[in-house]
Amino acid sequence: MTKEDTASRLKIAAYWYAELREPDADHRTWDKFRAWEGSDPANRAAFQQVEASLSLLEGSSLAAPGAANEYSSSATQSFSRKPARARLYWLTGIAAVLMLALVSVVILSPPAAPAGQVYATAIGDTRDVTLEDGSRVTLNTDTELAVTYSRTERRIQLAHGQALFSVMKGTRPFIVAAGGSETRALGTRFEVYRGPDDVSVTLVEGSVSVLPETAGQGSVAPDVDEEKAATVLVPGDRLVMRGGAIASLTQVDTSEALAWQSGILQFRDVTLGEAIAELNRYSETKLRVDDPALAAERLSGAFPAGDQDTFAETLKLFLPVEIRRRGNEILVEPAGGAPR
């Protein structure tokens, strides 16, 4: 990267620093900032360097002797009374001084992103975690996520699995990134499930916006197109995203959707194949159905998570099936006289 590229990136970071200091900065401003910052690790490094430049100026020989306290107070005052364009010029000056510091005082390498705290559950287990801001996360079976809190955001990276988030309100947006999507909230309750092929977000309380992680990336300045990319959910909404695009948006019964917290899986008019796929998430013993017609049979009911034998025996009460066990597999097959 050339010095010109670095200087340009720092000027843009200074612009964002000014925007975020505005008292009326709303979640749309934060969303646009996060899209720019997340599009390139160098953008995040530039923003952190602009933040650090304030303390660098106060404590270095670049400031006039005895001016540190005066500089700090006058800077605060200038934010409250100068128009946005003047603040932009002032912060662009900070970026220029930072460039001078980089060249003539010390060479700074881009700071590494803070390491996330990783939480995980094994197959069949659940786990409750309280985060540093008081937000709570309940991890379902076979789930892994990383939590990273910074000055500007609370970010969760969901690697796989399912988690319920009860978010404490705060000035920093709470972001859950999973499978090419970002779910953003300030204070609310919602669930995110990252499956093999898609991501579903179910809103229980409050409001969240869901958008592709790539929305608006590469933009130098805020762009209204990013707002168009976001989908705002209301309680009971379940949004499914596949490949960064919306696959479906439906209303669900949230009490049924969250029944897994009590160890119960509730199915409403799903295929046998879909029910088996969900049940298999909770046990090392896997149910299996190979017959396409049988897999397409529909069922409803509530079943204990992880108890494959109970499900298989109950299934015999509703469908003409035979159950055979082979090692860690339970085969569900059409009964002898049933059509295949």
Coordinates of C-alpha atoms in Angstrom, one line a residue:
M1 CA 0.0 0.0 0.0
T2 CA 1.4 3.4 -1.0
K3 CA 1.6 6.5 1.3
E4 CA -1.1 8.1 -0.8
D5 CA -3.4 5.2 -0.2
T6 CA -2.8 5.3 3.5
A7 CA -3.4 9.1 3.6
S8 CA -6.6 8.7 1.7
R9 CA -7.8 5.9 4.0
L10 CA -7.0 8.0 7.1
K11 CA -9.0 10.9 5.7
I12 CA -12.0 8.7 5.3
A13 CA -11.5 7.3 8.8
A14 CA -11.5 10.9 10.1
Y15 CA -14.7 11.6 8.3
W16 CA -16.3 8.6 10.1
Y17 CA -14.9 9.6 13.4
A18 CA -16.6 13.0 13.0
E19 CA -19.9 11.4 12.0
L20 CA -20.0 9.0 14.9
R21 CA -19.3 11.8 17.4
E22 CA -22.6 13.5 16.3
P23 CA -25.2 13.4 19.1
D24 CA -27.9 12.4 16.6
A25 CA -25.9 9.5 15.0
D26 CA -28.4 6.7 14.6
H27 CA -28.2 3.0 13.8
R28 CA -28.2 3.7 10.0
T29 CA -25.0 5.8 10.4
W30 CA -23.5 3.0 12.5
D31 CA -24.5 0.4 9.9
K32 CA -22.9 2.4 7.1
F33 CA -19.7 2.8 9.1
R34 CA -19.5 -0.9 10.0
A35 CA -19.9 -1.8 6.3
W36 CA -17.0 0.5 5.4
E37 CA -14.9 -0.7 8.3
G38 CA -15.6 -4.4 7.7
S39 CA -14.8 -4.2 4.0
D40 CA -11.1 -4.1 4.6
P41 CA -9.0 -4.8 7.7
A42 CA -6.9 -1.7 6.8
N43 CA -10.0 0.4 7.2
R44 CA -10.4 -0.7 10.8
A45 CA -6.7 -0.1 11.4
A46 CA -7.0 3.4 10.0
F47 CA -10.0 4.2 12.2
Q48 CA -8.1 3.0 15.3
Q49 CA -5.1 5.1 14.3
V50 CA -7.3 8.2 14.0
E51 CA -8.7 7.5 17.5
A52 CA -5.2 7.0 18.9
S53 CA -3.9 10.2 17.2
L54 CA -5.7 12.3 19.8
S55 CA -3.7 10.8 22.7
L56 CA -0.6 10.7 20.5
L57 CA -0.8 14.5 19.9
E58 CA -1.4 15.2 23.6
G59 CA 1.6 13.2 24.8
S60 CA 4.2 13.8 22.1
S61 CA 6.6 16.6 21.3
L62 CA 4.4 17.6 18.4
A63 CA 2.1 19.4 20.9
A64 CA 3.2 22.7 22.4
P65 CA 4.7 22.4 25.9
G66 CA 1.9 22.4 28.5
A67 CA -0.8 22.3 25.9
A68 CA -2.1 18.8 26.5
N69 CA -5.0 19.8 28.9
E70 CA -5.8 22.9 26.8
Y71 CA -5.8 20.8 23.6
S72 CA -8.2 18.2 25.1
S73 CA -10.7 20.8 26.4
S74 CA -10.6 22.9 23.3
A75 CA -11.1 19.8 21.1
T76 CA -14.2 18.8 23.1
Q77 CA -15.6 22.3 22.8
S78 CA -14.9 22.5 19.1
F79 CA -17.0 19.3 18.6
S80 CA -20.0 21.0 20.2
R81 CA -20.0 24.2 18.3
K82 CA -18.3 23.7 14.9
P83 CA -20.3 22.6 11.9
A84 CA -19.7 19.1 10.5
R85 CA -17.6 20.4 7.6
A86 CA -15.3 22.3 10.0
R87 CA -15.0 19.2 12.1
L88 CA -14.1 17.2 9.0
Y89 CA -11.3 19.6 8.2
W90 CA -10.1 19.5 11.8
L91 CA -10.0 15.7 11.8
T92 CA -8.4 15.5 8.4
G93 CA -5.7 17.6 10.0
I94 CA -5.3 14.9 12.7
A95 CA -4.9 12.3 10.0
A96 CA -2.2 14.4 8.4
V97 CA -0.4 14.8 11.7
L98 CA -0.7 11.1 12.2
M99 CA 0.9 10.5 8.8
L100 CA 3.8 12.8 9.9
A101 CA 4.1 10.8 13.1
L102 CA 4.2 7.6 11.1
V103 CA 7.0 8.9 8.9
S104 CA 9.2 11.0 11.3
V105 CA 8.5 9.7 14.8
V106 CA 7.6 6.0 14.9
I107 CA 6.5 3.4 12.5
L108 CA 3.2 1.9 13.6
S109 CA 2.0 -1.4 12.3
P110 CA -1.8 -1.9 11.9
P111 CA -3.1 -3.1 15.2
A112 CA -4.4 -6.7 15.3
A113 CA -8.1 -7.2 15.7
P114 CA -8.9 -8.1 19.3
A115 CA -9.1 -11.8 19.9
G116 CA -12.6 -13.1 20.4
Q117 CA -13.8 -15.1 23.4
V118 CA -14.9 -18.5 22.0
Y119 CA -17.9 -20.4 23.4
A120 CA -19.0 -23.8 22.2
T121 CA -21.3 -26.7 23.1
A122 CA -21.0 -30.4 22.2
I123 CA -23.8 -32.5 20.5
G124 CA -26.7 -32.7 22.9
D125 CA -25.6 -29.9 25.2
T126 CA -26.8 -26.4 25.8
R127 CA -25.0 -23.5 27.6
D128 CA -25.9 -20.1 29.1
V129 CA -23.4 -17.3 28.9
T130 CA -23.5 -13.8 30.3
L131 CA -21.4 -11.3 28.3
E132 CA -19.5 -8.4 29.8
D133 CA -22.3 -5.9 29.1
G134 CA -24.9 -8.1 30.7
S135 CA -26.3 -9.5 27.5
R136 CA -27.1 -13.2 27.7
V137 CA -26.6 -15.9 25.1
T138 CA -28.0 -19.5 25.2
L139 CA -26.1 -21.8 22.9
N140 CA -28.0 -24.8 21.5
T141 CA -26.5 -28.2 20.6
D142 CA -23.3 -28.3 18.6
T143 CA -22.8 -24.5 18.5
E144 CA -19.7 -22.4 18.3
L145 CA -19.4 -18.6 18.4
A146 CA -16.8 -15.9 19.1
V147 CA -17.5 -12.7 21.0
T148 CA -15.5 -9.6 20.4
Y149 CA -16.3 -6.3 22.1
S150 CA -14.7 -3.1 20.9
R151 CA -15.2 0.7 21.5
T152 CA -17.6 0.9 18.5
E153 CA -19.5 -2.5 18.5
R154 CA -20.4 -5.7 20.1
R155 CA -19.8 -8.4 17.5
I156 CA -20.6 -12.1 17.6
Q157 CA -19.3 -14.5 14.9
L158 CA -21.5 -17.5 14.7
A159 CA -19.4 -20.3 13.2
H160 CA -22.1 -22.9 13.3
G161 CA -25.2 -23.9 15.3
Q162 CA -28.0 -22.0 17.0
A163 CA -28.0 -19.3 19.7
L164 CA -30.6 -17.2 21.5
F165 CA -29.5 -13.6 22.2
S166 CA -31.0 -11.4 24.9
V167 CA -29.3 -8.1 24.3
M168 CA -28.8 -5.3 26.8
K169 CA -29.4 -1.8 25.4
G170 CA -26.3 0.2 24.8
T171 CA -24.7 2.8 22.5
R172 CA -22.8 0.2 20.6
P173 CA -24.7 -1.9 18.1
F174 CA -24.9 -5.6 18.8
I175 CA -24.0 -7.5 15.6
V176 CA -24.3 -11.3 14.9
A177 CA -22.5 -12.3 11.8
A178 CA -23.3 -15.7 10.3
G179 CA -23.1 -17.2 6.8
G180 CA -22.9 -14.0 4.8
S181 CA -25.5 -12.1 6.9
E182 CA -25.4 -9.6 9.7
T183 CA -28.2 -9.2 12.3
R184 CA -28.0 -5.9 14.1
A185 CA -29.7 -4.6 17.3
L186 CA -29.3 -2.3 20.2
G187 CA -31.6 -4.1 22.7
T188 CA -33.8 -7.0 21.9
R189 CA -34.2 -10.8 21.9
F190 CA -33.7 -12.9 18.9
E191 CA -32.4 -16.3 17.7
V192 CA -29.9 -17.1 14.9
Y193 CA -29.4 -20.5 13.4
R194 CA -26.6 -21.2 11.0
G195 CA -27.3 -24.4 9.2
P196 CA -25.3 -26.1 6.4
D197 CA -26.9 -24.1 3.6
D198 CA -28.7 -21.1 5.1
V199 CA -29.1 -18.8 8.1
S200 CA -32.4 -18.2 9.8
V201 CA -33.1 -15.3 12.2
T202 CA -36.2 -15.4 14.4
L203 CA -37.2 -12.2 16.3
V204 CA -38.8 -12.7 19.8
E205 CA -38.9 -9.2 21.1
G206 CA -37.8 -5.7 19.9
S207 CA -36.5 -5.0 16.5
V208 CA -33.5 -6.1 14.4
S209 CA -32.3 -5.4 10.9
V210 CA -30.8 -8.2 8.8
L211 CA -28.6 -7.5 5.8
P212 CA -25.8 -9.2 3.8
E213 CA -22.3 -8.7 5.2
T214 CA -21.2 -7.3 1.9
A215 CA -23.9 -4.6 1.7
G216 CA -22.3 -1.3 1.0
Q217 CA -18.7 -2.6 1.2
G218 CA -16.3 -0.6 -0.9
S219 CA -18.2 2.6 -0.5
V220 CA -16.1 5.6 0.5
A221 CA -19.0 7.6 1.8
P222 CA -22.4 6.6 3.3
D223 CA -24.8 5.4 0.7
V224 CA -28.6 5.0 0.9
D225 CA -28.4 1.7 -1.0
E226 CA -27.2 0.1 2.2
E227 CA -30.6 1.0 3.8
K228 CA -32.4 -0.7 1.0
A229 CA -30.4 -3.9 1.5
A230 CA -31.6 -4.2 5.2
T231 CA -34.7 -6.1 6.2
V232 CA -36.3 -5.0 9.5
L233 CA -38.1 -7.7 11.4
V234 CA -41.0 -7.5 13.8
P235 CA -41.6 -10.0 16.7
G236 CA -42.6 -13.4 15.3
D237 CA -40.8 -12.9 12.0
R238 CA -38.4 -15.6 10.8
L239 CA -36.1 -14.6 8.0
V240 CA -34.1 -17.2 6.1
M241 CA -31.1 -16.1 4.0
R242 CA -29.3 -18.3 1.5
G243 CA -26.2 -17.3 -0.3
G244 CA -26.5 -13.7 1.0
A245 CA -30.1 -13.3 -0.4
I246 CA -33.5 -13.6 1.2
A247 CA -35.0 -17.1 0.8
S248 CA -38.2 -16.6 2.8
L249 CA -39.8 -14.4 5.5
T250 CA -42.6 -16.0 7.5
Q251 CA -44.4 -15.6 10.9
V252 CA -43.8 -18.4 13.5
D253 CA -45.0 -19.2 17.0
T254 CA -41.9 -18.1 19.0
S255 CA -42.9 -20.3 22.0
E256 CA -42.6 -23.3 19.7
A257 CA -39.5 -22.0 18.0
L258 CA -37.7 -21.7 21.4
A259 CA -39.0 -25.0 22.9
W260 CA -35.5 -26.4 22.4
Q261 CA -34.5 -24.5 25.6
S262 CA -36.5 -26.9 27.6
G263 CA -35.3 -30.0 25.7
I264 CA -38.3 -30.3 23.5
L265 CA -38.5 -30.1 19.7
Q266 CA -41.9 -29.1 18.3
F267 CA -42.8 -29.8 14.7
R268 CA -45.7 -28.4 12.9
D269 CA -46.6 -30.0 9.5
V270 CA -43.0 -30.8 8.5
T271 CA -41.7 -33.7 6.4
L272 CA -40.3 -36.8 8.1
G273 CA -37.0 -36.0 6.4
E274 CA -37.0 -32.5 7.9
A275 CA -37.8 -33.8 11.4
I276 CA -35.1 -36.4 11.3
A277 CA -32.5 -33.8 10.2
E278 CA -33.4 -31.6 13.2
L279 CA -33.4 -34.5 15.6
N280 CA -30.0 -35.7 14.4
R281 CA -28.5 -32.4 15.6
Y282 CA -29.0 -33.5 19.2
S283 CA -27.6 -37.0 19.3
E284 CA -24.6 -39.1 18.2
T285 CA -27.1 -41.7 17.2
K286 CA -28.5 -40.8 13.8
L287 CA -31.9 -41.5 12.4
R288 CA -32.0 -42.4 8.7
V289 CA -34.7 -42.7 6.1
D290 CA -33.8 -43.7 2.6
D291 CA -37.2 -44.1 1.0
P292 CA -38.2 -40.8 -0.7
A293 CA -41.9 -41.3 -0.4
L294 CA -41.6 -42.1 3.3
A295 CA -39.2 -39.1 3.9
A296 CA -41.9 -36.9 2.3
E297 CA -44.6 -37.9 4.8
R298 CA -45.7 -35.0 7.0
L299 CA -46.1 -34.9 10.7
S300 CA -46.6 -32.7 13.7
G301 CA -45.8 -33.2 17.4
A302 CA -43.5 -32.6 20.3
F303 CA -40.5 -34.9 20.9
P304 CA -37.6 -34.9 23.5
A305 CA -34.4 -33.7 21.9
G306 CA -31.7 -36.3 21.7
D307 CA -34.0 -39.3 22.4
Q308 CA -33.9 -41.0 19.1
D309 CA -35.4 -44.3 20.3
T310 CA -38.5 -42.7 21.7
F311 CA -39.0 -40.8 18.4
A312 CA -38.6 -44.0 16.4
E313 CA -41.0 -46.0 18.5
T314 CA -43.6 -43.1 18.5
L315 CA -43.3 -42.9 14.8
K316 CA -44.7 -46.5 14.5
L317 CA -48.0 -45.2 16.0
F318 CA -48.6 -42.8 13.1
L319 CA -46.9 -44.3 10.0
P320 CA -46.6 -47.9 8.6
V321 CA -42.8 -48.1 9.3
E322 CA -40.3 -50.6 10.6
I323 CA -37.4 -49.7 12.8
R324 CA -34.0 -51.4 12.5
R325 CA -30.9 -50.5 14.5
R326 CA -27.5 -50.8 12.9
G327 CA -24.6 -49.5 15.1
N328 CA -25.1 -45.8 15.7
E329 CA -27.9 -45.6 13.1
I330 CA -31.6 -46.1 13.5
L331 CA -33.1 -47.0 10.1
V332 CA -36.7 -46.0 9.4
E333 CA -38.2 -48.1 6.6
P334 CA -41.6 -48.7 5.1
A335 CA -43.4 -51.7 6.8
G336 CA -43.3 -54.9 4.8
G337 CA -46.6 -54.3 2.9
A338 CA -46.3 -50.5 2.6
P339 CA -45.8 -49.0 -0.9
R340 CA -42.2 -47.9 -1.6

